Coordinates of C-alpha atoms in Angstrom, one line a residue:
M269 CA -20.4 -10.2 64.0
I270 CA -17.4 -12.3 63.2
R271 CA -15.6 -11.7 59.9
P272 CA -12.2 -12.5 58.3
A273 CA -9.6 -9.8 58.6
V274 CA -8.8 -7.7 55.6
P275 CA -5.6 -5.6 55.0
A276 CA -7.3 -2.4 56.3
D277 CA -7.6 -4.2 59.7
V278 CA -3.9 -4.5 60.3
P279 CA -3.6 -1.3 62.4
V280 CA -6.4 -2.3 64.8
L281 CA -5.1 -5.9 64.9
H282 CA -1.7 -4.5 65.8
T283 CA -3.2 -2.3 68.5
M284 CA -5.1 -5.2 70.0
I285 CA -2.0 -7.4 70.0
R286 CA -0.3 -4.7 72.1
E287 CA -3.3 -4.6 74.4
L288 CA -3.1 -8.4 74.8
A289 CA 0.6 -8.2 75.6
E290 CA -0.2 -5.6 78.3
Y291 CA -2.9 -7.9 79.7
E292 CA -0.5 -10.8 79.8
R293 CA 2.1 -8.7 81.6
A294 CA 4.7 -8.9 78.8
P295 CA 4.4 -5.7 76.7
E296 CA 8.1 -5.7 76.0
E297 CA 7.8 -9.1 74.2
A298 CA 5.3 -7.8 71.6
R299 CA 7.8 -6.5 69.1
A300 CA 5.9 -7.4 65.8
T301 CA 5.4 -4.4 63.5
E302 CA 2.3 -3.7 61.4
E303 CA 4.4 -4.5 58.3
Q304 CA 5.3 -7.9 59.6
L305 CA 1.7 -8.6 60.5
R306 CA 0.5 -7.4 57.1
E307 CA 3.0 -9.7 55.3
A308 CA 2.1 -12.7 57.5
L309 CA -1.6 -12.3 56.9
F310 CA -1.8 -10.9 53.4
G311 CA 1.6 -11.4 51.7
E312 CA 2.5 -13.6 48.8
H313 CA 2.4 -16.7 51.1
P314 CA 0.1 -16.0 54.0
A315 CA 1.1 -18.0 57.0
V316 CA -1.6 -16.9 59.5
H317 CA -5.2 -16.0 59.5
A318 CA -7.3 -13.7 61.6
H319 CA -11.0 -13.1 62.4
L320 CA -12.4 -10.0 64.0
A321 CA -15.3 -9.6 66.3
E322 CA -17.3 -6.4 65.9
D323 CA -19.9 -4.8 68.1
E324 CA -23.3 -3.6 67.0
A325 CA -21.8 -0.4 65.7
G326 CA -19.2 -2.3 63.6
E327 CA -16.3 -1.4 65.8
P328 CA -13.6 -4.1 66.3
V329 CA -13.7 -5.5 69.9
G330 CA -11.7 -8.6 69.6
F331 CA -9.8 -11.0 67.3
A332 CA -8.6 -14.5 66.9
L333 CA -5.2 -15.1 65.1
W334 CA -4.6 -18.6 64.0
F335 CA -2.6 -20.9 61.7
L336 CA -2.8 -24.5 60.6
N337 CA -0.9 -27.3 62.4
F338 CA -0.8 -31.0 61.4
S339 CA -1.3 -34.1 63.5
T340 CA 1.0 -37.0 62.2
W341 CA -1.1 -39.4 64.3
R342 CA -4.4 -38.3 62.9
G343 CA -3.1 -37.5 59.5
V344 CA -5.1 -34.2 59.2
H345 CA -4.7 -30.5 59.8
G346 CA -5.9 -28.7 62.9
I347 CA -6.1 -25.1 63.9
Y348 CA -3.7 -23.6 66.4
L349 CA -5.1 -20.5 68.0
E350 CA -2.2 -18.2 68.6
D351 CA -4.1 -15.4 70.2
L352 CA -7.7 -14.8 71.3
Y353 CA -8.5 -11.3 72.7
V354 CA -11.6 -9.4 73.5
R355 CA -11.2 -5.8 74.7
P356 CA -12.2 -5.4 78.4
A357 CA -15.2 -3.3 77.8
A358 CA -16.7 -5.9 75.5
R359 CA -16.0 -9.0 77.6
G360 CA -19.0 -10.9 78.6
G361 CA -20.8 -10.0 75.4
G362 CA -20.3 -13.3 73.7
H363 CA -17.5 -12.2 71.3
G364 CA -14.9 -14.7 72.6
K365 CA -17.3 -17.6 72.3
A366 CA -18.4 -16.4 68.8
L367 CA -14.7 -16.3 67.7
L368 CA -14.1 -19.8 69.0
T369 CA -17.3 -21.0 67.4
R370 CA -16.2 -19.7 64.0
L371 CA -12.9 -21.6 64.3
A372 CA -14.6 -24.8 65.5
R373 CA -17.0 -24.4 62.5
L374 CA -14.0 -24.1 60.2
C375 CA -12.5 -27.2 61.7
T376 CA -15.6 -29.3 61.1
E377 CA -16.3 -27.9 57.6
R378 CA -12.7 -28.7 56.5
G379 CA -12.3 -32.0 58.3
Y380 CA -9.7 -30.7 60.8
E381 CA -9.7 -32.7 64.0
R382 CA -8.2 -30.3 66.5
L383 CA -8.5 -26.8 67.8
E384 CA -5.7 -26.1 70.2
W385 CA -4.3 -23.2 72.1
S386 CA -2.2 -22.3 75.2
V387 CA -3.3 -20.3 78.2
L388 CA -1.2 -18.8 80.9
N389 CA -1.5 -20.8 84.2
W390 CA -2.5 -17.6 86.2
N391 CA -5.3 -16.6 83.8
A392 CA -8.1 -18.1 85.8
P393 CA -10.9 -16.1 84.0
S394 CA -9.8 -17.5 80.6
I395 CA -9.4 -21.0 81.9
A396 CA -12.9 -21.0 83.4
F397 CA -14.3 -19.7 80.1
Y398 CA -12.5 -22.3 78.0
E399 CA -13.5 -25.2 80.3
A400 CA -17.1 -24.0 80.3
L401 CA -17.0 -24.5 76.5
G402 CA -15.8 -28.1 77.0
A403 CA -12.1 -27.5 76.4
R404 CA -9.7 -29.5 78.6
P405 CA -6.1 -29.0 79.5
Q406 CA -3.6 -31.4 78.1
D407 CA -1.9 -32.9 81.1
G408 CA 1.4 -34.5 80.6
W409 CA 2.7 -32.0 78.1
T410 CA 5.0 -29.1 78.7
V411 CA 5.6 -26.3 76.2
Y412 CA 9.2 -25.7 75.3
R413 CA 10.5 -22.7 73.4
L414 CA 13.8 -21.5 72.0
T415 CA 14.1 -17.7 71.4
D416 CA 16.7 -15.0 71.2
K417 CA 20.2 -16.0 72.3
A418 CA 19.4 -19.7 72.8
L419 CA 17.8 -20.0 69.4
K420 CA 20.7 -18.2 67.7
T421 CA 23.3 -20.3 69.6
L422 CA 21.6 -23.6 68.5
G423 CA 21.2 -22.4 64.9
A424 CA 24.8 -21.3 64.6

């Protein structure tokens, strides 16, 4: 079952975000607190959204955390999938596909024309999964990021 996250889900979402950071070999970079996550998802001005995948017993086994982006060329919103994670014991059970299907359905229902995300180049299982669904890499684009000291220096 796929359902929108509710405030009571923040602790399990936070735990799964930490699990994802471990999987992606960057646990030290996952510094977000439960309070920050709660504010971003359910505060006065929610900036992100989340859906949970549950197993037959109703236990959370995965999540998708996403936000809206905007295409100036197409003139409409899209969804940017920040994180998609399914716990190792639940992989292969259709939860990841169900989460992506829910987001694709939201796009089509709302007139959004893109569902986008990034994947680490070394993550061959995820790349194969995404390509099996019909997703294609966007050649010719390189992701750039400013963080920490470089961000503060530029913003000073």
